[in-house]
Amino acid sequence: MTHTSDPDEDQLDSIPPPQPVFHVEQALLGALLLDPQRLSSVTGIAAGSFSTAAHAALFAAISALPAPDPVEHARNTKWLDQVLAAARDEARGLTASYLHTLIQVCPWPRHAPAYARMVEAEHARRCLRATAERLVQTVRDTSLPHPVHTVLAEADALAAVVDDIAARFPPRAGALPRTTPPPPTPVPDHDQAVEEEQLLLATATAHPAGIESMRWLTPGDFTHPLHAGLWQCLSALARRRDPVDPVDPVTVLWEAQQRGLLDDGSEPGEVLRILAEPAGSAEHWGERALLATAAHTGRRIDAYAADPATTPFQLVVGARRALADLGATRTRWQHATGLVQPQRPRPAPTTRAGPPTTTAVRATR
C-alpha cells in the first residue's frame, strides 16, 4: 500500500531537535515545580535567560508567586494551577500536562543550582553572539552619518558583555577556544574589502599628502598581501619623497619591484591598474579599513560563541583577544587623527558566587 506523505509531517521532520539547554531548562523548571523551596538556591538567571517563551513565562510565574507550604503542595495541585494560570498570560500554549511532564523529566531536584548555572552559561553565549552580530551589521549599515563612532560604540557594548560574562564565569589561565577563527574577509565581504583597499591605494597614490595623516594604518590592517606591500611602498616613498614628488603609479611599481613584491607572480600591469583609479579621499578609505577590522572582530567572536563546546571561560579569553586586536587599531587611529572617541561607560560587574558546579553536585549524589 502506497503511503502518501502528509505536508504537516514534512514540516515536522524539518524542525530541528531541541538543543541540550532545552532539556536543562526542563529539568530546572521541573525541580522548581516539584520543590518550589529550591528557588532560593537558584541565582544568576532571570526569565530572559531561558531559550523559549514558554519556559521564560513559567520561570517568571514561579518567581513571582509565593512558595506554597510543602505539606499542602504534596497533597494538591493548587499552587501548580496558579503557576499555570500566571504563565498563560505570556504563553497561551502552556498546558497542565506539560507542567507534569517537566516534573517527570527532572532527574534530581537538588541539582537545581547546577541546572541554573548551565542555563546561565547558555544565555551568556546567546547574548555574546547577538551583540557580535550587531557589531557586524552596524559595519555594513551604509546609512550611518558617523559610521566609525557608531561602530566603536557597538564595540564598547560588546566589551561590556564580555566583562559581564567574565564576572559570572572567571576565566581560567590558558583556556583558549578550540574554534578556528574565520579568515579576515570571508564571503560575501571579501570582494568589497579588496575593492576598498584598492581604492585606498589608488587615492593615496594620487594624493600622497594624505598618507602622513594615515601613519596609523599598518600592513597588518590589509586583507591582501600585495595590498599590504603596496601600502609599505607608498609610506616609504611619501617619507623619503624620492625619487619623484609627487608619487605616481610607475614610481610605486618600481618601489614594489625593489622590495620583491612581484616575485610571487603579480603582474606589473595589474599593479598599475590598481593604482590608477582613485576615488574620494584616502582618509575615508582608511576609516573603511578600521571598520573592516571591527567586522572581523565581530565575526571572530561570533564564531567562538556559535560553537557549543566553547565554555564561558574560553569565550572570555577568545573575545578579549579579538577585542584587543581591534583596540590596537583603534588606538593607532585615534592618536593619528586626534579624534578620541569616548568609550561607553562599562559598569563594574557584580561579583557572584556561583552555585555548586556539576562535578560537585554529582559527587554528592
Tab-separated table of N, CA and C in Angstrom, residues 33 36 57-69 72-73 76-90 94-96 99-100:
chain	number	residue	atom	x	y	z
A	33	LEU	N	9.105	23.199	40.135
A	33	LEU	CA	7.681	22.858	40.260
A	33	LEU	C	7.478	21.776	41.312
A	36	PRO	N	9.264	23.932	45.150
A	36	PRO	CA	9.386	25.388	44.975
A	36	PRO	C	10.359	26.041	45.952
A	57	ALA	N	8.138	32.193	30.642
A	57	ALA	CA	6.888	32.521	31.329
A	57	ALA	C	6.720	31.682	32.593
A	58	LEU	N	7.084	30.420	32.518
A	58	LEU	CA	6.970	29.552	33.691
A	58	LEU	C	7.916	30.004	34.811
A	59	PHE	N	9.143	30.332	34.450
A	59	PHE	CA	10.087	30.767	35.481
A	59	PHE	C	9.640	32.083	36.104
A	60	ALA	N	9.110	32.985	35.291
A	60	ALA	CA	8.616	34.255	35.821
A	60	ALA	C	7.467	34.028	36.795
A	61	ALA	N	6.577	33.112	36.452
A	61	ALA	CA	5.445	32.820	37.328
A	61	ALA	C	5.910	32.176	38.632
A	62	ILE	N	6.832	31.232	38.542
A	62	ILE	CA	7.364	30.574	39.736
A	62	ILE	C	8.048	31.586	40.645
A	63	SER	N	8.776	32.526	40.042
A	63	SER	CA	9.497	33.519	40.825
A	63	SER	C	8.561	34.531	41.478
A	64	ALA	N	7.439	34.818	40.825
A	64	ALA	CA	6.524	35.853	41.321
A	64	ALA	C	5.587	35.340	42.403
A	65	LEU	N	5.213	34.084	42.329
A	65	LEU	CA	4.249	33.545	43.285
A	65	LEU	C	4.929	33.120	44.580
A	66	PRO	N	4.306	33.351	45.719
A	66	PRO	CA	4.869	32.864	46.988
A	66	PRO	C	4.951	31.344	46.980
A	67	ALA	N	6.021	30.829	47.523
A	67	ALA	CA	6.181	29.373	47.583
A	67	ALA	C	5.102	28.773	48.476
A	68	PRO	N	4.531	27.650	48.092
A	68	PRO	CA	3.465	27.031	48.884
A	68	PRO	C	4.016	26.300	50.105
A	69	ASP	N	3.151	25.973	51.000
A	69	ASP	CA	3.529	25.131	52.138
A	69	ASP	C	3.885	23.745	51.604
A	72	GLU	N	1.147	21.083	52.033
A	72	GLU	CA	-0.004	21.311	51.174
A	72	GLU	C	0.336	21.038	49.709
A	73	HIS	N	1.538	21.417	49.309
A	73	HIS	CA	1.944	21.225	47.927
A	73	HIS	C	2.009	19.738	47.575
A	76	ASN	N	-1.943	18.555	46.966
A	76	ASN	CA	-2.813	19.033	45.884
A	76	ASN	C	-2.011	19.829	44.845
A	77	THR	N	-2.705	20.207	43.788
A	77	THR	CA	-2.054	20.932	42.682
A	77	THR	C	-2.447	22.409	42.656
A	78	LYS	N	-2.907	22.922	43.770
A	78	LYS	CA	-3.378	24.316	43.805
A	78	LYS	C	-2.290	25.285	43.340
A	79	TRP	N	-1.075	25.131	43.871
A	79	TRP	CA	-0.005	26.060	43.509
A	79	TRP	C	0.389	25.877	42.045
A	80	LEU	N	0.415	24.645	41.551
A	80	LEU	CA	0.723	24.393	40.146
A	80	LEU	C	-0.315	25.043	39.237
A	81	ASP	N	-1.590	25.003	39.666
A	81	ASP	CA	-2.640	25.649	38.884
A	81	ASP	C	-2.422	27.164	38.837
A	82	GLN	N	-1.959	27.739	39.928
A	82	GLN	CA	-1.684	29.174	39.954
A	82	GLN	C	-0.520	29.530	39.028
A	83	VAL	N	0.512	28.702	39.044
A	83	VAL	CA	1.647	28.921	38.155
A	83	VAL	C	1.204	28.862	36.701
A	84	LEU	N	0.392	27.855	36.384
A	84	LEU	CA	-0.066	27.708	35.005
A	84	LEU	C	-0.906	28.906	34.577
A	85	ALA	N	-1.786	29.343	35.431
A	85	ALA	CA	-2.646	30.486	35.093
A	85	ALA	C	-1.814	31.752	34.872
A	86	ALA	N	-0.822	31.968	35.720
A	86	ALA	CA	0.021	33.161	35.578
A	86	ALA	C	0.895	33.081	34.326
A	87	ALA	N	1.422	31.904	34.052
A	87	ALA	CA	2.302	31.756	32.893
A	87	ALA	C	1.537	31.863	31.585
A	88	ARG	N	0.285	31.458	31.577
A	88	ARG	CA	-0.510	31.510	30.352
A	88	ARG	C	-0.718	32.944	29.861
A	89	ASP	N	-0.566	33.927	30.727
A	89	ASP	CA	-0.691	35.308	30.276
A	89	ASP	C	0.375	35.652	29.242
A	90	GLU	N	1.519	34.985	29.323
A	90	GLU	CA	2.614	35.242	28.382
A	90	GLU	C	2.784	34.116	27.360
A	94	LEU	N	0.672	26.880	26.911
A	94	LEU	CA	1.032	26.021	28.041
A	94	LEU	C	-0.170	25.216	28.518
A	95	THR	N	0.107	23.971	28.910
A	95	THR	CA	-0.946	23.095	29.412
A	95	THR	C	-0.517	22.476	30.735
A	96	ALA	N	-1.518	21.972	31.471
A	96	ALA	CA	-1.215	21.306	32.736
A	96	ALA	C	-0.377	20.055	32.504
A	99	LEU	N	3.342	20.835	32.434
A	99	LEU	CA	3.916	21.025	33.768
A	99	LEU	C	4.231	19.683	34.410
A	100	HIS	N	3.349	18.737	34.240
A	100	HIS	CA	3.596	17.406	34.805
A	100	HIS	C	4.747	16.715	34.065
